mmCIF file of C-alpha atoms in Angstrom:
data_model
loop_
_atom_site.group_PDB
_atom_site.id
_atom_site.type_symbol
_atom_site.label_atom_id
_atom_site.label_comp_id
_atom_site.label_asym_id
_atom_site.label_seq_id
_atom_site.Cartn_x
_atom_site.Cartn_y
_atom_site.Cartn_z
ATOM 1 C CA GLU A 1112 -5.208 -73.654 53.911
ATOM 2 C CA THR A 1113 -5.746 -73.199 57.447
ATOM 3 C CA GLY A 1114 -8.258 -70.603 58.607
ATOM 4 C CA VAL A 1115 -7.802 -68.320 61.824
ATOM 5 C CA THR A 1116 -7.744 -70.034 64.961
ATOM 6 C CA GLN A 1117 -7.943 -68.726 68.631
ATOM 7 C CA SER A 1118 -7.339 -69.905 72.021
ATOM 8 C CA PRO A 1119 -8.960 -70.444 74.478
ATOM 9 C CA THR A 1120 -12.522 -70.846 73.217
ATOM 10 C CA HIS A 1121 -13.943 -69.828 76.557
ATOM 11 C CA LEU A 1122 -12.495 -67.979 79.642
ATOM 12 C CA ILE A 1123 -13.821 -67.061 82.886
ATOM 13 C CA LYS A 1124 -11.773 -64.523 85.043
ATOM 14 C CA THR A 1125 -12.265 -62.281 88.106
ATOM 15 C CA ARG A 1126 -12.294 -58.357 87.887
ATOM 16 C CA GLY A 1127 -8.756 -57.283 88.543
ATOM 17 C CA GLN A 1128 -6.895 -60.185 86.727
ATOM 18 C CA GLN A 1129 -5.051 -60.244 83.773
ATOM 19 C CA VAL A 1130 -5.756 -62.283 80.688
ATOM 20 C CA THR A 1131 -4.222 -63.449 77.349
ATOM 21 C CA LEU A 1132 -5.905 -64.339 74.102
ATOM 22 C CA ARG A 1133 -4.198 -65.858 71.371
ATOM 23 C CA CYS A 1134 -4.627 -65.861 67.656
ATOM 24 C CA SER A 1135 -3.197 -67.664 64.883
ATOM 25 C CA SER A 1136 -3.795 -65.988 61.417
ATOM 26 C CA GLN A 1137 -4.433 -67.840 58.026
ATOM 27 C CA SER A 1138 -1.550 -68.998 56.211
ATOM 28 C CA GLY A 1139 0.282 -66.308 54.075
ATOM 29 C CA HIS A 1140 -1.313 -63.222 55.969
ATOM 30 C CA ASN A 1141 0.837 -60.515 57.630
ATOM 31 C CA THR A 1142 -1.781 -58.409 59.553
ATOM 32 C CA VAL A 1143 -3.948 -59.057 62.346
ATOM 33 C CA SER A 1144 -6.650 -56.836 63.940
ATOM 34 C CA TRP A 1145 -8.491 -57.433 66.969
ATOM 35 C CA TYR A 1146 -12.221 -56.641 67.859
ATOM 36 C CA GLN A 1147 -14.247 -56.669 70.720
ATOM 37 C CA GLN A 1148 -17.960 -57.750 70.612
ATOM 38 C CA ALA A 1149 -20.025 -57.220 73.408
ATOM 39 C CA LEU A 1150 -23.618 -59.195 73.401
ATOM 40 C CA GLY A 1151 -26.301 -57.849 70.924
ATOM 41 C CA GLN A 1152 -23.453 -55.217 69.608
ATOM 42 C CA GLY A 1153 -21.216 -55.181 66.451
ATOM 43 C CA PRO A 1154 -17.362 -55.844 66.809
ATOM 44 C CA GLN A 1155 -15.501 -52.506 67.858
ATOM 45 C CA PHE A 1156 -12.301 -52.168 66.553
ATOM 46 C CA ILE A 1157 -9.304 -52.600 69.575
ATOM 47 C CA PHE A 1158 -6.109 -52.577 67.414
ATOM 48 C CA GLN A 1159 -4.026 -53.894 64.260
ATOM 49 C CA TYR A 1160 -0.758 -55.446 63.912
ATOM 50 C CA TYR A 1161 1.148 -55.203 60.857
ATOM 51 C CA ARG A 1162 4.630 -57.059 60.521
ATOM 52 C CA GLU A 1163 4.989 -56.999 64.295
ATOM 53 C CA GLU A 1164 4.368 -53.160 64.682
ATOM 54 C CA GLU A 1165 0.665 -51.645 66.290
ATOM 55 C CA ASN A 1166 -0.631 -50.181 63.157
ATOM 56 C CA GLY A 1167 -3.928 -48.164 64.399
ATOM 57 C CA ARG A 1168 -5.590 -48.453 67.423
ATOM 58 C CA GLY A 1169 -9.291 -48.006 68.537
ATOM 59 C CA ASN A 1170 -10.934 -46.368 71.487
ATOM 60 C CA PHE A 1171 -9.571 -48.540 74.032
ATOM 61 C CA PRO A 1172 -7.292 -48.003 77.254
ATOM 62 C CA PRO A 1173 -3.656 -48.840 77.418
ATOM 63 C CA ARG A 1174 -4.534 -51.934 79.642
ATOM 64 C CA PHE A 1175 -5.397 -53.536 76.344
ATOM 65 C CA SER A 1176 -2.150 -54.345 74.606
ATOM 66 C CA GLY A 1177 -1.005 -56.645 71.960
ATOM 67 C CA LEU A 1178 1.975 -58.574 70.267
ATOM 68 C CA GLN A 1179 2.534 -59.789 66.946
ATOM 69 C CA PHE A 1180 5.074 -62.425 66.236
ATOM 70 C CA PRO A 1181 7.408 -63.229 63.438
ATOM 71 C CA ASN A 1182 5.004 -65.878 62.269
ATOM 72 C CA TYR A 1183 2.289 -63.425 62.181
ATOM 73 C CA SER A 1184 0.117 -64.953 65.350
ATOM 74 C CA SER A 1185 -0.898 -62.546 67.711
ATOM 75 C CA GLU A 1186 -1.811 -62.000 71.435
ATOM 76 C CA LEU A 1187 -4.135 -59.518 73.223
ATOM 77 C CA ASN A 1188 -3.463 -58.958 76.658
ATOM 78 C CA VAL A 1189 -5.988 -57.356 78.861
ATOM 79 C CA ASN A 1190 -4.840 -55.908 82.473
ATOM 80 C CA ALA A 1191 -6.741 -55.236 85.678
ATOM 81 C CA LEU A 1192 -9.924 -56.738 84.087
ATOM 82 C CA GLU A 1193 -13.318 -54.948 84.423
ATOM 83 C CA LEU A 1194 -16.959 -56.413 84.301
ATOM 84 C CA ASP A 1195 -17.474 -54.440 80.959
ATOM 85 C CA ASP A 1196 -14.690 -56.502 79.492
ATOM 86 C CA SER A 1197 -17.054 -59.347 79.441
ATOM 87 C CA ALA A 1198 -17.580 -59.988 75.493
ATOM 88 C CA LEU A 1199 -16.358 -62.019 72.408
ATOM 89 C CA TYR A 1200 -12.986 -61.325 71.257
ATOM 90 C CA LEU A 1201 -12.506 -61.590 67.591
ATOM 91 C CA CYS A 1202 -9.428 -61.755 65.899
ATOM 92 C CA ALA A 1203 -9.225 -60.921 61.946
ATOM 93 C CA SER A 1204 -6.282 -61.827 59.662
ATOM 94 C CA SER A 1205 -5.337 -60.305 56.421
ATOM 95 C CA LEU A 1206 -3.095 -59.834 53.690
ATOM 96 C CA TRP A 1207 -1.766 -56.287 53.418
ATOM 97 C CA PRO A 1208 -1.413 -54.870 50.216
ATOM 98 C CA PRO A 1209 -4.213 -57.100 48.944
ATOM 99 C CA PRO A 1210 -3.581 -59.157 45.903
ATOM 100 C CA THR A 1211 -7.444 -58.232 44.741
ATOM 101 C CA PRO A 1212 -9.337 -55.127 44.834
ATOM 102 C CA THR A 1213 -11.654 -56.676 47.517
ATOM 103 C CA TYR A 1214 -9.685 -56.396 51.023
ATOM 104 C CA GLU A 1215 -11.052 -59.287 53.102
ATOM 105 C CA GLN A 1216 -10.342 -59.750 56.449
ATOM 106 C CA TYR A 1217 -10.801 -63.458 57.735
ATOM 107 C CA PHE A 1218 -12.219 -63.780 61.247
ATOM 108 C CA GLY A 1219 -11.593 -66.248 63.817
ATOM 109 C CA PRO A 1220 -14.515 -67.964 66.009
ATOM 110 C CA GLY A 1221 -13.491 -65.589 68.856
ATOM 111 C CA THR A 1222 -12.682 -66.175 72.601
ATOM 112 C CA ARG A 1223 -15.765 -65.779 74.855
ATOM 113 C CA LEU A 1224 -14.417 -64.098 77.996
ATOM 114 C CA THR A 1225 -16.396 -63.730 81.101
ATOM 115 C CA VAL A 1226 -15.373 -61.336 84.111
ATOM 116 C CA THR A 1227 -17.017 -61.916 87.472
ATOM 117 C CA GLN B 83 -24.997 -39.951 66.692
ATOM 118 C CA LYS B 84 -23.242 -43.189 66.340
ATOM 119 C CA GLU B 85 -20.949 -43.310 63.175
ATOM 120 C CA VAL B 86 -23.208 -46.441 61.930
ATOM 121 C CA GLU B 87 -26.938 -47.300 62.800
ATOM 122 C CA GLN B 88 -28.318 -50.491 61.764
ATOM 123 C CA ASP B 89 -31.910 -51.701 62.735
ATOM 124 C CA PRO B 90 -31.002 -54.630 64.989
ATOM 125 C CA GLY B 91 -34.527 -56.400 64.298
ATOM 126 C CA PRO B 92 -34.995 -59.050 65.014
ATOM 127 C CA LEU B 93 -36.578 -59.939 61.610
ATOM 128 C CA SER B 94 -38.438 -63.136 61.105
ATOM 129 C CA VAL B 95 -39.470 -64.091 57.421
ATOM 130 C CA PRO B 96 -41.062 -67.265 55.937
ATOM 131 C CA GLU B 97 -38.797 -69.341 53.384
ATOM 132 C CA GLY B 98 -38.796 -67.676 50.046
ATOM 133 C CA ALA B 99 -39.153 -64.125 51.004
ATOM 134 C CA ILE B 100 -36.933 -61.112 50.007
ATOM 135 C CA VAL B 101 -35.308 -59.529 52.775
ATOM 136 C CA SER B 102 -33.992 -56.134 52.877
ATOM 137 C CA LEU B 103 -31.204 -55.107 55.349
ATOM 138 C CA ASN B 104 -30.185 -51.450 55.998
ATOM 139 C CA CYS B 105 -27.645 -49.274 57.379
ATOM 140 C CA THR B 106 -27.175 -45.435 57.631
ATOM 141 C CA TYR B 107 -23.820 -43.553 58.260
ATOM 142 C CA SER B 108 -22.739 -40.206 59.224
ATOM 143 C CA ASN B 109 -19.093 -40.303 58.361
ATOM 144 C CA SER B 110 -18.949 -39.134 54.569
ATOM 145 C CA ALA B 111 -15.049 -40.231 54.574
ATOM 146 C CA PHE B 112 -16.401 -43.916 54.379
ATOM 147 C CA GLN B 113 -15.540 -45.145 51.112
ATOM 148 C CA TYR B 114 -15.545 -49.006 51.366
ATOM 149 C CA PHE B 115 -18.770 -50.975 52.521
ATOM 150 C CA MET B 116 -19.209 -54.512 53.550
ATOM 151 C CA TRP B 117 -21.699 -56.843 54.783
ATOM 152 C CA TYR B 118 -20.545 -59.748 57.166
ATOM 153 C CA ARG B 119 -22.688 -62.713 57.904
ATOM 154 C CA GLN B 120 -22.295 -64.082 61.449
ATOM 155 C CA TYR B 121 -23.764 -67.548 62.707
ATOM 156 C CA SER B 122 -24.090 -68.371 66.435
ATOM 157 C CA ARG B 123 -21.164 -68.714 67.992
ATOM 158 C CA LYS B 124 -19.011 -68.181 64.921
ATOM 159 C CA GLY B 125 -16.918 -65.207 63.601
ATOM 160 C CA PRO B 126 -18.046 -62.897 60.963
ATOM 161 C CA GLU B 127 -17.491 -63.957 57.186
ATOM 162 C CA LEU B 128 -17.644 -61.473 54.527
ATOM 163 C CA LEU B 129 -20.638 -61.752 52.026
ATOM 164 C CA MET B 130 -20.151 -58.494 49.825
ATOM 165 C CA TYR B 131 -17.675 -55.758 49.476
ATOM 166 C CA THR B 132 -18.226 -52.471 47.382
ATOM 167 C CA TYR B 133 -16.407 -49.587 46.857
ATOM 168 C CA SER B 134 -18.708 -47.219 44.883
ATOM 169 C CA SER B 135 -22.280 -46.010 44.807
ATOM 170 C CA GLY B 136 -24.518 -48.465 42.695
ATOM 171 C CA ASN B 137 -25.744 -52.112 42.822
ATOM 172 C CA LYS B 138 -23.496 -55.196 43.222
ATOM 173 C CA GLU B 139 -25.027 -58.771 42.804
ATOM 174 C CA ASP B 140 -23.645 -62.190 43.864
ATOM 175 C CA GLY B 141 -26.106 -64.869 43.455
ATOM 176 C CA ARG B 142 -29.187 -64.385 45.746
ATOM 177 C CA PHE B 143 -27.526 -61.248 47.359
ATOM 178 C CA THR B 144 -27.488 -57.884 46.212
ATOM 179 C CA ALA B 145 -25.694 -54.988 47.884
ATOM 180 C CA GLN B 146 -26.844 -51.378 47.204
ATOM 181 C CA VAL B 147 -24.576 -48.241 48.241
ATOM 182 C CA ASP B 148 -26.052 -44.562 48.039
ATOM 183 C CA LYS B 149 -23.159 -42.523 49.133
ATOM 184 C CA SER B 150 -25.386 -39.280 48.536
ATOM 185 C CA SER B 151 -27.711 -40.539 51.241
ATOM 186 C CA LYS B 152 -25.362 -42.131 53.298
ATOM 187 C CA TYR B 153 -27.379 -45.383 53.032
ATOM 188 C CA ILE B 154 -26.607 -49.217 52.382
ATOM 189 C CA SER B 155 -28.777 -52.059 51.838
ATOM 190 C CA LEU B 156 -28.070 -55.561 51.380
ATOM 191 C CA PHE B 157 -31.192 -57.718 49.610
ATOM 192 C CA ILE B 158 -31.551 -61.192 50.013
ATOM 193 C CA ARG B 159 -33.858 -63.039 47.295
ATOM 194 C CA ASP B 160 -35.502 -66.389 47.823
ATOM 195 C CA SER B 161 -34.463 -66.495 51.353
ATOM 196 C CA GLN B 162 -33.537 -69.902 52.756
ATOM 197 C CA PRO B 163 -33.303 -71.258 56.567
ATOM 198 C CA SER B 164 -29.704 -71.512 56.027
ATOM 199 C CA ASP B 165 -29.386 -67.664 55.799
ATOM 200 C CA SER B 166 -30.906 -67.428 59.394
ATOM 201 C CA ALA B 167 -27.944 -65.457 61.038
ATOM 202 C CA THR B 168 -26.626 -61.912 62.045
ATOM 203 C CA TYR B 169 -25.998 -59.601 59.374
ATOM 204 C CA LEU B 170 -23.296 -57.018 60.076
ATOM 205 C CA CYS B 171 -22.737 -54.004 58.010
ATOM 206 C CA ALA B 172 -19.201 -52.606 58.104
ATOM 207 C CA MET B 173 -17.425 -49.686 56.320
ATOM 208 C CA SER B 174 -14.062 -48.028 56.376
ATOM 209 C CA PRO B 175 -12.581 -44.719 54.916
ATOM 210 C CA THR B 176 -9.679 -46.592 53.073
ATOM 211 C CA GLN B 177 -9.266 -50.181 51.591
ATOM 212 C CA GLY B 178 -7.292 -51.566 54.693
ATOM 213 C CA GLY B 179 -4.200 -50.367 56.283
ATOM 214 C CA SER B 180 -4.334 -48.701 59.658
ATOM 215 C CA GLU B 181 -7.868 -47.406 59.082
ATOM 216 C CA LYS B 182 -10.227 -49.224 61.340
ATOM 217 C CA LEU B 183 -13.594 -51.000 60.066
ATOM 218 C CA VAL B 184 -16.574 -49.780 61.857
ATOM 219 C CA PHE B 185 -19.637 -52.091 62.158
ATOM 220 C CA GLY B 186 -23.385 -51.570 62.933
ATOM 221 C CA LYS B 187 -25.003 -53.421 65.723
ATOM 222 C CA GLY B 188 -26.067 -56.412 63.505
ATOM 223 C CA THR B 189 -29.688 -57.318 62.408
ATOM 224 C CA LYS B 190 -30.738 -61.014 63.528
ATOM 225 C CA LEU B 191 -32.599 -62.723 60.683
ATOM 226 C CA THR B 192 -34.607 -65.786 60.995
ATOM 227 C CA VAL B 193 -35.844 -67.538 57.981
ATOM 228 C CA ASN B 194 -38.730 -70.073 58.661
ATOM 229 C CA PRO B 195 -39.361 -73.131 56.634
#
């Protein structure tokens, strides 16, 4: 069983540029959630995709957008990058509805984005 | 007031010590409570998952939830150097679906041999 993978591992961008981050969900999972984790902070929910539709969004502006593909992999796009967007971006995949009472999201290792 | 408050530490203990990690929350809608462990340069991994008040034990780990006080704890017995990581509490009003998971800031734990 392959775990959650993310690419790239690290990325450096300039303010105002656009970036696309990618996530391959764990085999059999149909839901992907994206989180932003600033240094020294807990992850903050950006949005979730379920069966290719956005299914819940956190307090992030519209320049954060996403996609989920038929194979349940996902992309996070951020336009007009700002310095405050520098963070670790985590994706987590899960199966909904869960097969057990424990609903577990499996996190990938993250993409470290630095905006200069 | 933040929805979830967690003392960021850092916390440094000798090997074999009992560790207590805590979070408080303000949203009474939270029903599901989790503890994640995050090693450096890795994504969080689920340690404990509870959805009722009381204690849940798994090996050296015990999760405690007190909904009346809006307070959750994680206890680690016989701590090991391999337990050195950041511990994140997280909670949600529902089991999953479109409701977001709200995390604390994390507590960085170092267990010294």
